[in-house]
mmCIF file of C-alpha atoms in Angstrom:
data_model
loop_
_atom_site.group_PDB
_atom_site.id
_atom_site.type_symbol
_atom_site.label_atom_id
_atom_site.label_comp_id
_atom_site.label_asym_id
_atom_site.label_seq_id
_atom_site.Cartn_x
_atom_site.Cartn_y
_atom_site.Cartn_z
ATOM 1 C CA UNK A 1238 106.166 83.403 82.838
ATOM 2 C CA UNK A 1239 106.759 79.658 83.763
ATOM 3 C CA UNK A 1240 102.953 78.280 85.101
ATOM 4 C CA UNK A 1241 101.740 74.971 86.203
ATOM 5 C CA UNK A 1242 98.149 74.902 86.996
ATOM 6 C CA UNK A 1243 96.593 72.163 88.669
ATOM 7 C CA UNK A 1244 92.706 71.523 89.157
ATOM 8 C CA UNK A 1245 90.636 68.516 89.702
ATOM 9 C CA UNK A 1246 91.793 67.920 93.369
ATOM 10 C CA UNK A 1247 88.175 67.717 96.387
ATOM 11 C CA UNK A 1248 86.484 65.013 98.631
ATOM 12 C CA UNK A 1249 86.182 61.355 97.890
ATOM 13 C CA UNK A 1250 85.201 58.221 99.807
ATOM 14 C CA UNK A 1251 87.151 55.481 99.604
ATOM 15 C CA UNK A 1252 87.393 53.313 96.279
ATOM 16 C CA UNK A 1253 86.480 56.053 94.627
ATOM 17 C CA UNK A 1254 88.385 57.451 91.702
ATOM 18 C CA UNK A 1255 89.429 61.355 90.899
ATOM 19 C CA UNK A 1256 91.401 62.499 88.202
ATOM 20 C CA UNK A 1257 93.977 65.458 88.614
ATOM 21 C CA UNK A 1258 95.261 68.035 85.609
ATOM 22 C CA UNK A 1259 98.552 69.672 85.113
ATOM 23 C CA UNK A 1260 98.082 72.736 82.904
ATOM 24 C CA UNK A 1261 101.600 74.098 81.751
ATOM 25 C CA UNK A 1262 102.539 77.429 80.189
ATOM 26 C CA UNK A 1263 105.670 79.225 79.502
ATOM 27 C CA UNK A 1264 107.841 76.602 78.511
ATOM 28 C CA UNK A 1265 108.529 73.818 76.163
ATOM 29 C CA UNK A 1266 106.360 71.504 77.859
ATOM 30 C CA UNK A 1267 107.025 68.568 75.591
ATOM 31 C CA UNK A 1268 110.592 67.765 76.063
ATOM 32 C CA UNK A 1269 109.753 67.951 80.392
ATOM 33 C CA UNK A 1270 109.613 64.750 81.804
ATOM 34 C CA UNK A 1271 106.666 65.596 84.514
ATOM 35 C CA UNK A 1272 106.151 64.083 88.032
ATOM 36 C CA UNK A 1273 103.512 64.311 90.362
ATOM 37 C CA UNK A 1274 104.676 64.604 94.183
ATOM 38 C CA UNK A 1275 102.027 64.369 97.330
ATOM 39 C CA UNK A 1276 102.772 65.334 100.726
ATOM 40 C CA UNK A 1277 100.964 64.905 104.103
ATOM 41 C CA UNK A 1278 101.226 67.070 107.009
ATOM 42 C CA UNK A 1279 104.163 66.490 108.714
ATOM 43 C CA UNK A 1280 105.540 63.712 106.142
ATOM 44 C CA UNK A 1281 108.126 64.023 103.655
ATOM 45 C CA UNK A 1282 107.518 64.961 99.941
ATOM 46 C CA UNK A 1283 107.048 61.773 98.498
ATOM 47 C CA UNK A 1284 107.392 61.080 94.790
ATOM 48 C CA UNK A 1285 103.950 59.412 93.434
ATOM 49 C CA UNK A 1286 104.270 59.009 89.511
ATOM 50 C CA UNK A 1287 106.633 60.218 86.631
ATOM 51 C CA UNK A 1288 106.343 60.253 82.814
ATOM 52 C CA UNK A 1289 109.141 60.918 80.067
ATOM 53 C CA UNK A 1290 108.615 63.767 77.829
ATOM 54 C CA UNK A 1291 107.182 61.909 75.246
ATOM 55 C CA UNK A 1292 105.429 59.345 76.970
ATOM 56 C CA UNK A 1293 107.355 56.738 76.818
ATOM 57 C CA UNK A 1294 108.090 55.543 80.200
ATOM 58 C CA UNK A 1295 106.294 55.733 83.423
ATOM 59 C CA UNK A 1296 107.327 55.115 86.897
ATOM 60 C CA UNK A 1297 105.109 54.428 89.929
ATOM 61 C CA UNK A 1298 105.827 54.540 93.666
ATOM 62 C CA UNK A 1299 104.753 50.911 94.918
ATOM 63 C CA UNK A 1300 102.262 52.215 97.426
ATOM 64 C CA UNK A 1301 100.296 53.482 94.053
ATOM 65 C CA UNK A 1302 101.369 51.009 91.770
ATOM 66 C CA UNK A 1303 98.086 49.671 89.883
ATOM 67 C CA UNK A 1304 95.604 52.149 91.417
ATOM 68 C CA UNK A 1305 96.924 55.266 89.366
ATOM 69 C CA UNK A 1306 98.232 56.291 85.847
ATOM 70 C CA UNK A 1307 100.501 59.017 84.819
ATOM 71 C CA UNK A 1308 99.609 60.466 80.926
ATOM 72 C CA UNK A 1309 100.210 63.574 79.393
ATOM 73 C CA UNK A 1310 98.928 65.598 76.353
ATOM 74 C CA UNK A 1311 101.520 67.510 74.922
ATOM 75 C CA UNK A 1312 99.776 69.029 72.199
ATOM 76 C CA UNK A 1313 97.718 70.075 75.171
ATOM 77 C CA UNK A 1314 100.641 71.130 77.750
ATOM 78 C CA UNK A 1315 99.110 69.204 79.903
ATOM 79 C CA UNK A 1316 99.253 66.215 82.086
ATOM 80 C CA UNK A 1317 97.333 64.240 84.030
ATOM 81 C CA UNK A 1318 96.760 61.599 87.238
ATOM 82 C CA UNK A 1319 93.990 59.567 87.837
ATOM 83 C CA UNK A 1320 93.868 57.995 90.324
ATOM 84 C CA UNK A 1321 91.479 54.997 90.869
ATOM 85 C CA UNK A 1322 90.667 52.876 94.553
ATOM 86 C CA UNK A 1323 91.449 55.394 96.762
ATOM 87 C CA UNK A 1324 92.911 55.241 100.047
ATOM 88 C CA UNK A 1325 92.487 57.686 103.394
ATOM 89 C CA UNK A 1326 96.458 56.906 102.665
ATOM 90 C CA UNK A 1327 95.903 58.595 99.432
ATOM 91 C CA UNK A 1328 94.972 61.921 102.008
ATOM 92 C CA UNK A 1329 97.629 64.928 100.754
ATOM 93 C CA UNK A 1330 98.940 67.818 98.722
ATOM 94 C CA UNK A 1331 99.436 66.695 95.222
ATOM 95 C CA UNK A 1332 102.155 68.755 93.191
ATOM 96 C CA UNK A 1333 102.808 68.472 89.675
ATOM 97 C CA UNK A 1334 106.715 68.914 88.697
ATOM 98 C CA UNK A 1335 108.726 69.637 85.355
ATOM 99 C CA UNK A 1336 111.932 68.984 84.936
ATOM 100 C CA UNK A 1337 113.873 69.886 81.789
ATOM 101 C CA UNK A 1338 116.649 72.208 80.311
ATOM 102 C CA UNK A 1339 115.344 75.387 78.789
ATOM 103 C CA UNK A 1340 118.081 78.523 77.861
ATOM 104 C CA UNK A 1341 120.695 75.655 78.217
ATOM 105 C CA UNK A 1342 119.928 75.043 82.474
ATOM 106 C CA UNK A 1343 118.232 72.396 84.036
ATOM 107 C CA UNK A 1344 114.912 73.790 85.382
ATOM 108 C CA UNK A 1345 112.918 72.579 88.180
ATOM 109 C CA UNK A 1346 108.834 74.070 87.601
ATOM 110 C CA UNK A 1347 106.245 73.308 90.541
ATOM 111 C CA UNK A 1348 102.378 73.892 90.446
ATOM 112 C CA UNK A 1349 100.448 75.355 93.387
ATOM 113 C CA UNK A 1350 99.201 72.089 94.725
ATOM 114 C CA UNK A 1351 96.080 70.717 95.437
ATOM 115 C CA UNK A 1352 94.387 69.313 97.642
ATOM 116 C CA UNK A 1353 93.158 65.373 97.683
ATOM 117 C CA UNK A 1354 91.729 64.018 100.884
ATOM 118 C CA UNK A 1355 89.835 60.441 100.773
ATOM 119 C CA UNK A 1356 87.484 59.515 103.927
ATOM 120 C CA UNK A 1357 83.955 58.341 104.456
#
């Protein structure tokens, strides 16, 4: 059974800093590139950060460019976004994503979500 467990979403003021975890099971999490998604009610999915599966690359959306990091652990299965000067923009549903081929198919693996909201 395919799992991605997130934790480390809550409460912060702005310019403050939070760090969110990925925890994957199931799969060959090491050769996944991983993304982290955020949506806000009634706004599109929007895609935040990605990582290749070994690290190599990463890929920002501008409106986090700077502020927040994309890293994984694969010996760990697990990745990670911190995210530093936060924004009430910041305010949404983070979702970690794995993408990959496993059994020969593309797969397509989504955590649960949680929740980030910034405000004073």
């Amino acid at each position: 059974q395919v799992q991605l467990v997130e934790s480390g979403g809550g409460l912060v003021q702005p310019g403050g800093s939070l760090r969110l975890s990925c925890a994957a099971s199931g799969f060959t999490f090491s050769t996944y590139a991983v993304n982290w998604y955020r949506q806000a009610p009634g706004k599109e999915r929007e895609l935040v950060a990605a990582i290749t599966s070994a690290g190599g690359t990463t890929n920002y959306a501008d409106s986090v460019e700077g502020r927040f990091t994309i890293s994984r652990d694969n010996a760990k299965s697990t990745a990670y976004l911190q995210m530093n000067s936060l924004k009430p923009e910041d305010t949404a549903i983070y979702y970690c994503n794995a993408r990959g081929v496993t059994w020969g198919l593309r797969r397509d693996y989504w955590g649960q979500g949680t929740q980030v909201t910034v405000s004073s």
